[in-house]
Amino acid sequence: YQRRVHGGLSSVEEGVAVGVLNIISIFGALSVGQLADRVGRKWTIFVGGIAFLIGAAGSAAAIDFWTLLVARIITGYGVGVAIVISPLYTCEVAPTRYRGLLTSFSEFFIDVGIMLGYIVNLLLDDIPNQWRWMLGIGIIPAIAILVSLLVLPESPRWLMSKGRDVEAEEVLRKTYSNAEVIETLYHIREALVLTEQRDPKEAGIWALFHPSKDILPPMIAGLGIATLQQLTGNEGCVYYSPEILKKAGFDQKTPRLRATIGVGACKTLGLLVPMGLADRVGRRPLLIGGQLGMTISTVLLSISGFAHLPTLGVIGLCANMFTFSAGIGPLTHIVGTEVYPSHLRGILYSTGIALNRLGSGLVAISFPALSSASPGGIFAFFASVCLVSIVFIYFMIPEMSGQSLEEISLQGPRPDGPAKTRSFRQTSFHGSRSFIQNRA
């Protein structure tokens, strides 16, 4: 936005045009739960794709600040929708044995998109009206999303919730074995029967304000991990990376852009860890290991800030990007889409992502001033949050790999973790197990 838009933007207008996207994405995320439950996961993807298409085209064609602002608001809504619906749809369609891998792809393609943004920025550096090309190129993925809907099936879980069992079975048979189809259909029906037996106040948005005893623990787990993801420092590293690289000797624009691409590569490569191991070793080991790495990296960045050691800062920056993507980055979405009961998954997951975006906005607003006052101090704070997150993960996040979504909802996470994981299972899913036993 530093390039001219018919006479130029003031610094305030630039800040508003950038910041409004994060703000509106919160409302976009909040709207997804009820929207996806009403019209389906597939049509919600369509809404997000249309918002991206209109927003990208409008931004590129903006003639003044106000038309740019409207286009950014539309884009922000699309961002909020996409952040929620992509993992939500994937987890409900994916076979149990590949759910961690396939849900990780949402974060993977976000990072690939960021990387491509860096590369496009470098390639278009000397082209007139660079900013129009940079914003307008978003039309391409928006069209790809809309075209993909011609072949994407609807979520079988949503189809069965609307009584369309035959269509749901057809979708499941595309990716599941015959035995898995029979078992999955049975579990989905059991979950739907349990939902029908519940008090209406335990369903929909009311559950946020009056959660029952069996809803509260998974609600704390999912909303907590979504909030902590943005408070552990990675967003600050993204904002601070140009300053770190500049102090490390990358003081010219083009070399700094190339170095930024290298940092982005570390973030993207980190995602190979959960993509390969989330379904093999489980969610908890990757979360705890990743947060240990985040703690060490933020300590290095803090030392670098206090002692003015730019090389150490670059090491801490790359380590932070890698460990975030290897742990809490994608696993927030994996855990968030599977820990909630089936009848509340859309509402609670969208609420968690709204809190996540709110945390991102708070970091974006406060970080420049705080890092200017004390770069070492702000990263010391992030390191302390990382330590708190390890404790939270150990006691509050259960292991859910290898179980179907309905098994998690009805029976609870498998009891092979630490004592607190077993306690989570006994407390939060006691009502569901009793219901099943009574029916048997």
Short mmCIF file of C-alpha atoms in Angstrom, two decimals:
data_model
loop_
_atom_site.label_atom_id
_atom_site.label_comp_id
_atom_site.label_asym_id
_atom_site.label_seq_id
_atom_site.Cartn_x
_atom_site.Cartn_y
_atom_site.Cartn_z
CA TYR A 1 0.00 0.00 0.00
CA GLN A 2 2.99 2.27 0.01
CA ARG A 3 2.53 2.68 -3.75
CA ARG A 4 0.23 5.45 -4.93
CA VAL A 5 -3.53 5.08 -5.17
CA HIS A 6 -4.63 8.20 -7.05
CA GLY A 7 -2.67 10.68 -4.96
CA GLY A 8 -1.51 8.26 -2.27
CA LEU A 9 -2.73 6.93 1.07
CA SER A 10 -1.92 8.52 4.40
CA SER A 11 -0.22 6.38 7.05
CA VAL A 12 -3.55 6.13 8.91
CA GLU A 13 -5.35 4.98 5.75
CA GLU A 14 -2.64 2.40 5.10
CA GLY A 15 -3.01 1.08 8.64
CA VAL A 16 -6.79 0.89 8.34
CA ALA A 17 -6.64 -0.85 4.96
CA VAL A 18 -4.27 -3.48 6.36
CA GLY A 19 -5.85 -3.88 9.81
CA VAL A 20 -9.48 -4.05 8.69
CA LEU A 21 -8.88 -7.47 7.15
CA ASN A 22 -8.01 -9.02 10.54
CA ILE A 23 -10.93 -7.30 12.25
CA ILE A 24 -13.53 -8.39 9.70
CA SER A 25 -12.10 -11.92 9.60
CA ILE A 26 -13.24 -12.28 13.22
CA PHE A 27 -16.86 -11.70 12.19
CA GLY A 28 -16.41 -13.94 9.15
CA ALA A 29 -15.16 -16.75 11.39
CA LEU A 30 -18.02 -16.27 13.87
CA SER A 31 -20.60 -16.55 11.09
CA VAL A 32 -19.34 -19.86 9.75
CA GLY A 33 -20.64 -22.16 12.48
CA GLN A 34 -24.32 -21.39 11.97
CA LEU A 35 -23.93 -20.86 8.23
CA ALA A 36 -22.23 -24.23 7.71
CA ASP A 37 -24.83 -25.99 9.86
CA ARG A 38 -27.69 -24.46 7.87
CA VAL A 39 -26.56 -24.57 4.23
CA GLY A 40 -23.80 -27.17 4.43
CA ARG A 41 -20.01 -27.18 4.35
CA LYS A 42 -19.82 -27.11 0.55
CA TRP A 43 -21.99 -24.02 0.09
CA THR A 44 -20.07 -22.25 2.85
CA ILE A 45 -16.88 -22.84 0.85
CA PHE A 46 -18.72 -21.26 -2.10
CA VAL A 47 -19.52 -18.15 -0.01
CA GLY A 48 -15.86 -17.82 0.97
CA GLY A 49 -14.71 -18.25 -2.64
CA ILE A 50 -17.08 -15.55 -3.88
CA ALA A 51 -15.87 -13.16 -1.15
CA PHE A 52 -12.25 -13.79 -2.19
CA LEU A 53 -13.06 -13.23 -5.84
CA ILE A 54 -14.93 -9.96 -5.30
CA GLY A 55 -12.41 -8.73 -2.72
CA ALA A 56 -9.34 -9.43 -4.87
CA ALA A 57 -10.86 -7.91 -8.00
CA GLY A 58 -12.13 -4.87 -6.09
CA SER A 59 -8.76 -4.29 -4.39
CA ALA A 60 -6.88 -4.42 -7.69
CA ALA A 61 -9.34 -2.04 -9.37
CA ALA A 62 -9.63 0.43 -6.45
CA ILE A 63 -9.76 4.07 -7.50
CA ASP A 64 -9.51 5.58 -4.01
CA PHE A 65 -9.20 4.70 -0.35
CA TRP A 66 -12.91 4.01 0.15
CA THR A 67 -13.27 1.53 -2.70
CA LEU A 68 -10.10 -0.17 -1.48
CA LEU A 69 -11.52 -0.31 2.04
CA VAL A 70 -14.78 -1.91 0.89
CA ALA A 71 -12.83 -4.51 -1.10
CA ARG A 72 -10.63 -5.27 1.92
CA ILE A 73 -13.70 -5.70 4.12
CA ILE A 74 -15.11 -8.26 1.67
CA THR A 75 -11.72 -10.01 1.52
CA GLY A 76 -11.53 -10.06 5.32
CA TYR A 77 -14.89 -11.80 5.51
CA GLY A 78 -13.63 -14.40 3.03
CA VAL A 79 -10.48 -14.93 5.12
CA GLY A 80 -12.57 -15.58 8.23
CA VAL A 81 -14.78 -18.06 6.38
CA ALA A 82 -11.85 -19.89 4.80
CA ILE A 83 -9.85 -20.25 8.01
CA VAL A 84 -12.77 -22.07 9.64
CA ILE A 85 -14.43 -24.03 6.85
CA SER A 86 -11.31 -25.54 5.30
CA PRO A 87 -10.19 -27.61 8.35
CA LEU A 88 -13.80 -28.24 9.37
CA TYR A 89 -14.71 -29.68 5.97
CA THR A 90 -11.49 -31.69 5.72
CA CYS A 91 -11.84 -33.35 9.12
CA GLU A 92 -15.43 -34.42 8.38
CA VAL A 93 -14.57 -35.93 5.00
CA ALA A 94 -11.16 -37.47 5.75
CA PRO A 95 -10.79 -41.13 6.80
CA THR A 96 -9.77 -41.46 10.44
CA ARG A 97 -6.29 -42.82 9.65
CA TYR A 98 -5.44 -39.78 7.49
CA ARG A 99 -7.33 -37.03 9.36
CA GLY A 100 -4.23 -35.43 10.87
CA LEU A 101 -2.37 -35.42 7.57
CA LEU A 102 -5.21 -34.03 5.50
CA THR A 103 -6.25 -31.38 8.04
CA SER A 104 -2.61 -30.21 8.14
CA PHE A 105 -2.89 -29.33 4.47
CA SER A 106 -4.98 -26.27 5.39
CA GLU A 107 -2.07 -24.72 7.27
CA PHE A 108 0.41 -26.01 4.68
CA PHE A 109 -1.29 -24.17 1.83
CA ILE A 110 -1.59 -21.00 3.92
CA ASP A 111 2.19 -21.07 4.36
CA VAL A 112 2.73 -21.88 0.70
CA GLY A 113 0.53 -18.88 -0.11
CA ILE A 114 2.64 -16.65 2.14
CA MET A 115 5.77 -17.96 0.45
CA LEU A 116 4.30 -17.26 -2.98
CA GLY A 117 3.41 -13.78 -1.76
CA TYR A 118 7.05 -13.14 -0.87
CA ILE A 119 8.18 -14.46 -4.26
CA VAL A 120 5.59 -12.44 -6.17
CA ASN A 121 6.60 -9.34 -4.22
CA LEU A 122 10.20 -9.92 -5.34
CA LEU A 123 9.29 -10.59 -8.98
CA LEU A 124 6.98 -7.59 -9.24
CA ASP A 125 9.29 -5.21 -7.41
CA ASP A 126 10.01 -2.96 -10.40
CA ILE A 127 6.68 -3.27 -12.23
CA PRO A 128 4.41 -0.18 -12.40
CA ASN A 129 1.29 -0.46 -10.21
CA GLN A 130 2.90 -3.35 -8.37
CA TRP A 131 0.32 -3.28 -5.60
CA ARG A 132 -2.56 -3.83 -8.05
CA TRP A 133 -0.92 -6.97 -9.40
CA MET A 134 -0.14 -8.23 -5.90
CA LEU A 135 -3.75 -7.85 -4.75
CA GLY A 136 -5.35 -8.85 -8.03
CA ILE A 137 -3.45 -12.12 -8.30
CA GLY A 138 -5.71 -13.38 -5.52
CA ILE A 139 -8.37 -13.84 -8.20
CA ILE A 140 -6.58 -17.00 -9.37
CA PRO A 141 -6.97 -19.08 -6.15
CA ALA A 142 -10.52 -17.75 -5.72
CA ILE A 143 -11.47 -19.12 -9.15
CA ALA A 144 -9.70 -22.40 -8.32
CA ILE A 145 -11.81 -22.74 -5.14
CA LEU A 146 -15.05 -22.18 -7.04
CA VAL A 147 -14.12 -24.60 -9.82
CA SER A 148 -13.19 -27.29 -7.27
CA LEU A 149 -16.75 -27.24 -5.95
CA LEU A 150 -17.81 -29.01 -9.14
CA VAL A 151 -16.14 -32.19 -7.85
CA LEU A 152 -16.04 -31.75 -4.06
CA PRO A 153 -18.69 -33.81 -2.20
CA GLU A 154 -20.71 -32.49 0.71
CA SER A 155 -19.68 -33.52 4.23
CA PRO A 156 -21.27 -36.91 5.04
CA ARG A 157 -21.75 -35.80 8.67
CA TRP A 158 -23.79 -32.79 7.56
CA LEU A 159 -25.77 -34.86 5.05
CA MET A 160 -26.81 -37.33 7.74
CA SER A 161 -27.77 -34.52 10.11
CA LYS A 162 -30.27 -33.48 7.42
CA GLY A 163 -31.62 -37.01 6.92
CA ARG A 164 -29.80 -37.56 3.60
CA ASP A 165 -28.29 -40.91 4.60
CA VAL A 166 -28.05 -42.37 1.09
CA GLU A 167 -26.00 -39.41 -0.17
CA ALA A 168 -23.80 -39.60 2.93
CA GLU A 169 -23.08 -43.27 2.29
CA GLU A 170 -22.16 -42.52 -1.33
CA VAL A 171 -19.65 -39.92 -0.16
CA LEU A 172 -18.12 -42.24 2.43
CA ARG A 173 -17.68 -45.05 -0.10
CA LYS A 174 -15.39 -42.81 -2.16
CA THR A 175 -12.69 -42.80 0.54
CA TYR A 176 -13.62 -45.48 3.10
CA SER A 177 -13.51 -49.28 2.96
CA ASN A 178 -16.81 -51.19 3.21
CA ALA A 179 -16.18 -52.05 6.86
CA GLU A 180 -15.31 -48.44 7.67
CA VAL A 181 -18.45 -47.20 5.91
CA ILE A 182 -20.71 -49.46 8.01
CA GLU A 183 -18.94 -48.55 11.26
CA THR A 184 -18.87 -44.81 10.49
CA LEU A 185 -22.56 -44.71 9.54
CA TYR A 186 -23.43 -46.50 12.78
CA HIS A 187 -21.43 -44.06 14.91
CA ILE A 188 -22.86 -41.01 13.12
CA ARG A 189 -26.40 -42.29 13.73
CA GLU A 190 -25.58 -42.87 17.41
CA ALA A 191 -24.26 -39.30 17.71
CA LEU A 192 -27.39 -37.91 16.03
CA VAL A 193 -29.69 -39.85 18.35
CA LEU A 194 -27.77 -38.52 21.35
CA THR A 195 -28.11 -34.98 19.98
CA GLU A 196 -31.88 -35.40 19.66
CA GLN A 197 -32.07 -36.45 23.31
CA ARG A 198 -30.31 -33.32 24.53
CA ASP A 199 -31.89 -30.24 26.02
CA PRO A 200 -32.24 -27.56 23.28
CA LYS A 201 -30.14 -25.22 25.46
CA GLU A 202 -27.22 -27.63 25.04
CA ALA A 203 -27.25 -27.16 21.27
CA GLY A 204 -26.30 -24.27 19.03
CA ILE A 205 -25.01 -20.97 20.30
CA TRP A 206 -26.68 -21.46 23.72
CA ALA A 207 -24.00 -24.01 24.60
CA LEU A 208 -21.42 -21.21 24.69
CA PHE A 209 -23.20 -19.51 27.56
CA HIS A 210 -24.63 -22.52 29.37
CA PRO A 211 -22.24 -25.42 28.72
CA SER A 212 -23.16 -28.71 30.34
CA LYS A 213 -20.66 -30.74 32.37
CA ASP A 214 -19.82 -32.99 29.43
CA ILE A 215 -19.34 -30.03 27.05
CA LEU A 216 -17.17 -27.82 29.26
CA PRO A 217 -13.85 -29.77 29.20
CA PRO A 218 -13.63 -30.12 25.38
CA MET A 219 -14.82 -26.51 25.11
CA ILE A 220 -11.96 -25.32 27.35
CA ALA A 221 -9.48 -27.49 25.43
CA GLY A 222 -10.51 -26.27 21.98
CA LEU A 223 -11.02 -22.59 22.78
CA GLY A 224 -7.89 -22.52 24.94
CA ILE A 225 -5.54 -23.95 22.32
CA ALA A 226 -6.99 -21.63 19.65
CA THR A 227 -6.32 -18.58 21.84
CA LEU A 228 -2.85 -19.67 22.96
CA GLN A 229 -1.72 -20.24 19.37
CA GLN A 230 -1.67 -16.48 18.73
CA LEU A 231 -0.20 -15.52 22.12
CA THR A 232 2.98 -17.59 21.93
CA GLY A 233 4.98 -15.25 19.73
CA ASN A 234 4.92 -16.48 16.15
CA GLU A 235 2.89 -13.53 14.91
CA GLY A 236 5.37 -11.23 16.63
CA CYS A 237 8.22 -12.99 14.85
CA VAL A 238 6.51 -12.38 11.52
CA TYR A 239 6.24 -8.66 12.28
CA TYR A 240 9.76 -8.41 13.73
CA SER A 241 11.54 -10.48 11.06
CA PRO A 242 12.37 -7.50 8.75
CA GLU A 243 14.05 -5.72 11.67
CA ILE A 244 15.98 -8.85 12.69
CA LEU A 245 17.17 -9.42 9.12
CA LYS A 246 18.10 -5.78 8.70
CA LYS A 247 20.25 -5.86 11.83
CA ALA A 248 21.84 -9.10 10.59
CA GLY A 249 23.15 -7.30 7.50
CA PHE A 250 20.25 -7.64 5.06
CA ASP A 251 19.86 -3.88 4.83
CA GLN A 252 19.06 -3.69 1.11
CA LYS A 253 15.49 -4.36 0.00
CA THR A 254 16.10 -7.17 -2.51
CA PRO A 255 18.51 -9.23 -0.32
CA ARG A 256 16.12 -8.78 2.59
CA LEU A 257 13.21 -10.06 0.51
CA ARG A 258 15.28 -13.11 -0.43
CA ALA A 259 16.16 -13.70 3.20
CA THR A 260 12.46 -13.38 4.09
CA ILE A 261 11.71 -16.12 1.56
CA GLY A 262 14.26 -18.30 3.38
CA VAL A 263 12.52 -17.66 6.70
CA GLY A 264 9.19 -18.51 5.06
CA ALA A 265 10.72 -21.75 3.80
CA CYS A 266 11.55 -22.73 7.41
CA LYS A 267 7.90 -22.18 8.32
CA THR A 268 6.69 -24.29 5.40
CA LEU A 269 9.19 -27.11 5.99
CA GLY A 270 8.08 -27.38 9.62
CA LEU A 271 4.66 -28.50 8.44
CA LEU A 272 6.16 -31.71 7.07
CA VAL A 273 6.49 -32.89 10.69
CA PRO A 274 2.76 -33.02 11.59
CA MET A 275 1.85 -34.08 8.07
CA GLY A 276 4.04 -37.15 8.51
CA LEU A 277 3.64 -37.85 12.23
CA ALA A 278 0.30 -36.52 13.53
CA ASP A 279 -1.46 -39.80 12.69
CA ARG A 280 1.49 -41.98 13.75
CA VAL A 281 2.79 -40.60 17.05
CA GLY A 282 -0.29 -38.57 18.00
CA ARG A 283 -1.28 -34.96 18.63
CA ARG A 284 0.03 -34.48 22.16
CA PRO A 285 3.73 -35.33 21.57
CA LEU A 286 3.88 -32.94 18.61
CA LEU A 287 2.13 -30.18 20.54
CA ILE A 288 4.37 -30.49 23.60
CA GLY A 289 7.54 -30.91 21.54
CA GLY A 290 6.64 -27.97 19.33
CA GLN A 291 5.97 -25.71 22.31
CA LEU A 292 9.28 -26.69 23.90
CA GLY A 293 10.92 -25.59 20.66
CA MET A 294 8.88 -22.37 20.66
CA THR A 295 10.01 -21.66 24.23
CA ILE A 296 13.68 -22.09 23.32
CA SER A 297 13.37 -19.98 20.17
CA THR A 298 11.64 -17.09 21.96
CA VAL A 299 14.30 -17.21 24.69
CA LEU A 300 16.96 -16.88 21.95
CA LEU A 301 15.06 -13.93 20.47
CA SER A 302 14.81 -12.35 23.92
CA ILE A 303 18.55 -12.73 24.52
CA SER A 304 19.18 -11.33 21.05
CA GLY A 305 17.04 -8.29 21.87
CA PHE A 306 18.70 -7.60 25.21
CA ALA A 307 22.29 -8.31 24.12
CA HIS A 308 22.01 -6.96 20.53
CA LEU A 309 23.08 -10.25 18.90
CA PRO A 310 21.48 -10.20 15.42
CA THR A 311 22.90 -13.57 14.33
CA LEU A 312 21.32 -15.22 17.36
CA GLY A 313 18.12 -13.42 16.44
CA VAL A 314 18.12 -14.96 12.96
CA ILE A 315 18.63 -18.43 14.47
CA GLY A 316 15.78 -17.84 16.92
CA LEU A 317 13.56 -16.50 14.14
CA CYS A 318 14.05 -19.53 11.90
CA ALA A 319 13.65 -21.93 14.84
CA ASN A 320 10.44 -20.20 15.87
CA MET A 321 8.96 -20.45 12.39
CA PHE A 322 9.87 -24.14 12.10
CA THR A 323 8.64 -25.24 15.55
CA PHE A 324 5.38 -23.29 15.24
CA SER A 325 4.57 -25.12 12.01
CA ALA A 326 5.73 -28.43 13.47
CA GLY A 327 3.37 -28.10 16.43
CA ILE A 328 0.72 -25.66 17.56
CA GLY A 329 0.25 -24.01 14.13
CA PRO A 330 -1.55 -26.86 12.34
CA LEU A 331 -2.43 -28.88 15.45
CA THR A 332 -4.68 -26.10 16.72
CA HIS A 333 -6.91 -26.86 13.75
CA ILE A 334 -6.56 -30.64 14.00
CA VAL A 335 -7.45 -30.66 17.71
CA GLY A 336 -10.08 -27.94 17.30
CA THR A 337 -12.02 -29.84 14.65
CA GLU A 338 -12.02 -33.18 16.48
CA VAL A 339 -12.31 -32.40 20.20
CA TYR A 340 -15.83 -30.91 20.10
CA PRO A 341 -19.02 -33.01 20.10
CA SER A 342 -20.49 -33.48 16.64
CA HIS A 343 -23.57 -31.31 17.22
CA LEU A 344 -21.44 -28.33 18.35
CA ARG A 345 -18.39 -28.70 16.13
CA GLY A 346 -19.29 -25.89 13.74
CA ILE A 347 -20.31 -23.35 16.41
CA LEU A 348 -17.45 -24.00 18.84
CA TYR A 349 -14.71 -24.32 16.23
CA SER A 350 -15.76 -21.05 14.55
CA THR A 351 -15.79 -19.36 17.98
CA GLY A 352 -12.29 -20.66 18.68
CA ILE A 353 -10.97 -19.30 15.40
CA ALA A 354 -12.65 -15.93 16.10
CA LEU A 355 -10.73 -15.81 19.40
CA ASN A 356 -7.62 -16.81 17.47
CA ARG A 357 -8.07 -13.91 15.03
CA LEU A 358 -8.76 -11.54 17.94
CA GLY A 359 -5.45 -12.60 19.49
CA SER A 360 -3.74 -12.01 16.16
CA GLY A 361 -5.20 -8.52 15.99
CA LEU A 362 -4.11 -7.68 19.54
CA VAL A 363 -0.56 -8.80 18.76
CA ALA A 364 -0.57 -6.79 15.53
CA ILE A 365 -1.73 -3.65 17.33
CA SER A 366 0.51 -3.88 20.39
CA PHE A 367 3.68 -5.48 19.07
CA PRO A 368 5.23 -2.49 17.23
CA ALA A 369 5.14 -0.27 20.32
CA LEU A 370 6.17 -3.01 22.75
CA SER A 371 9.04 -4.24 20.59
CA SER A 372 10.32 -0.68 20.14
CA ALA A 373 10.31 -0.19 23.92
CA SER A 374 11.95 -3.56 24.69
CA PRO A 375 12.37 -6.25 22.01
CA GLY A 376 13.99 -8.53 24.58
CA GLY A 377 11.17 -7.99 27.03
CA ILE A 378 8.33 -8.78 24.65
CA PHE A 379 9.95 -12.05 23.59
CA ALA A 380 10.59 -12.94 27.24
CA PHE A 381 6.82 -12.55 27.71
CA PHE A 382 6.17 -14.82 24.72
CA ALA A 383 8.53 -17.41 26.20
CA SER A 384 6.54 -17.39 29.46
CA VAL A 385 3.29 -17.88 27.51
CA CYS A 386 4.87 -20.84 25.70
CA LEU A 387 5.68 -22.43 29.07
CA VAL A 388 2.09 -21.88 30.23
CA SER A 389 0.84 -23.47 27.00
CA ILE A 390 2.89 -26.63 27.67
CA VAL A 391 1.18 -27.03 31.05
CA PHE A 392 -2.23 -26.39 29.46
CA ILE A 393 -1.59 -28.95 26.71
CA TYR A 394 -0.38 -31.60 29.17
CA PHE A 395 -3.40 -31.35 31.44
CA MET A 396 -6.20 -30.30 29.07
CA ILE A 397 -5.57 -31.69 25.57
CA PRO A 398 -6.44 -35.39 25.17
CA GLU A 399 -5.00 -37.73 22.56
CA MET A 400 -7.50 -38.33 19.75
CA SER A 401 -5.51 -39.87 16.92
CA GLY A 402 -6.83 -43.18 15.59
CA GLN A 403 -10.44 -42.50 16.63
CA SER A 404 -13.36 -41.43 14.48
CA LEU A 405 -15.03 -38.11 15.27
CA GLU A 406 -18.09 -39.92 16.60
CA GLU A 407 -16.02 -42.22 18.83
CA ILE A 408 -14.47 -39.11 20.39
CA SER A 409 -17.91 -37.54 20.90
CA LEU A 410 -19.63 -40.66 22.23
CA GLN A 411 -16.90 -42.58 24.07
CA GLY A 412 -14.25 -39.97 24.78
CA PRO A 413 -10.57 -39.85 23.81
CA ARG A 414 -8.73 -43.12 24.28
CA PRO A 415 -7.38 -43.57 27.82
CA ASP A 416 -3.70 -44.08 26.98
CA GLY A 417 -2.36 -40.65 27.93
CA PRO A 418 -1.37 -39.28 31.34
CA ALA A 419 -3.72 -39.35 34.28
CA LYS A 420 -5.22 -36.00 33.43
CA THR A 421 -6.13 -37.21 29.96
CA ARG A 422 -8.03 -40.08 31.54
CA SER A 423 -9.69 -37.61 33.88
CA PHE A 424 -10.75 -35.51 30.90
CA ARG A 425 -12.27 -38.63 29.35
CA GLN A 426 -14.13 -39.63 32.49
CA THR A 427 -15.49 -36.14 33.17
CA SER A 428 -16.36 -34.79 29.77
CA PHE A 429 -17.82 -37.87 28.16
CA HIS A 430 -19.50 -39.60 31.09
CA GLY A 431 -22.99 -38.62 29.95
CA SER A 432 -22.39 -39.93 26.43
CA ARG A 433 -21.09 -43.28 27.62
CA SER A 434 -24.01 -43.70 30.01
CA PHE A 435 -26.40 -42.99 27.17
CA ILE A 436 -24.79 -45.65 25.00
CA GLN A 437 -24.79 -48.21 27.79
CA ASN A 438 -28.47 -47.58 28.48
CA ARG A 439 -29.32 -48.05 24.81
CA ALA A 440 -27.35 -51.27 24.72
#
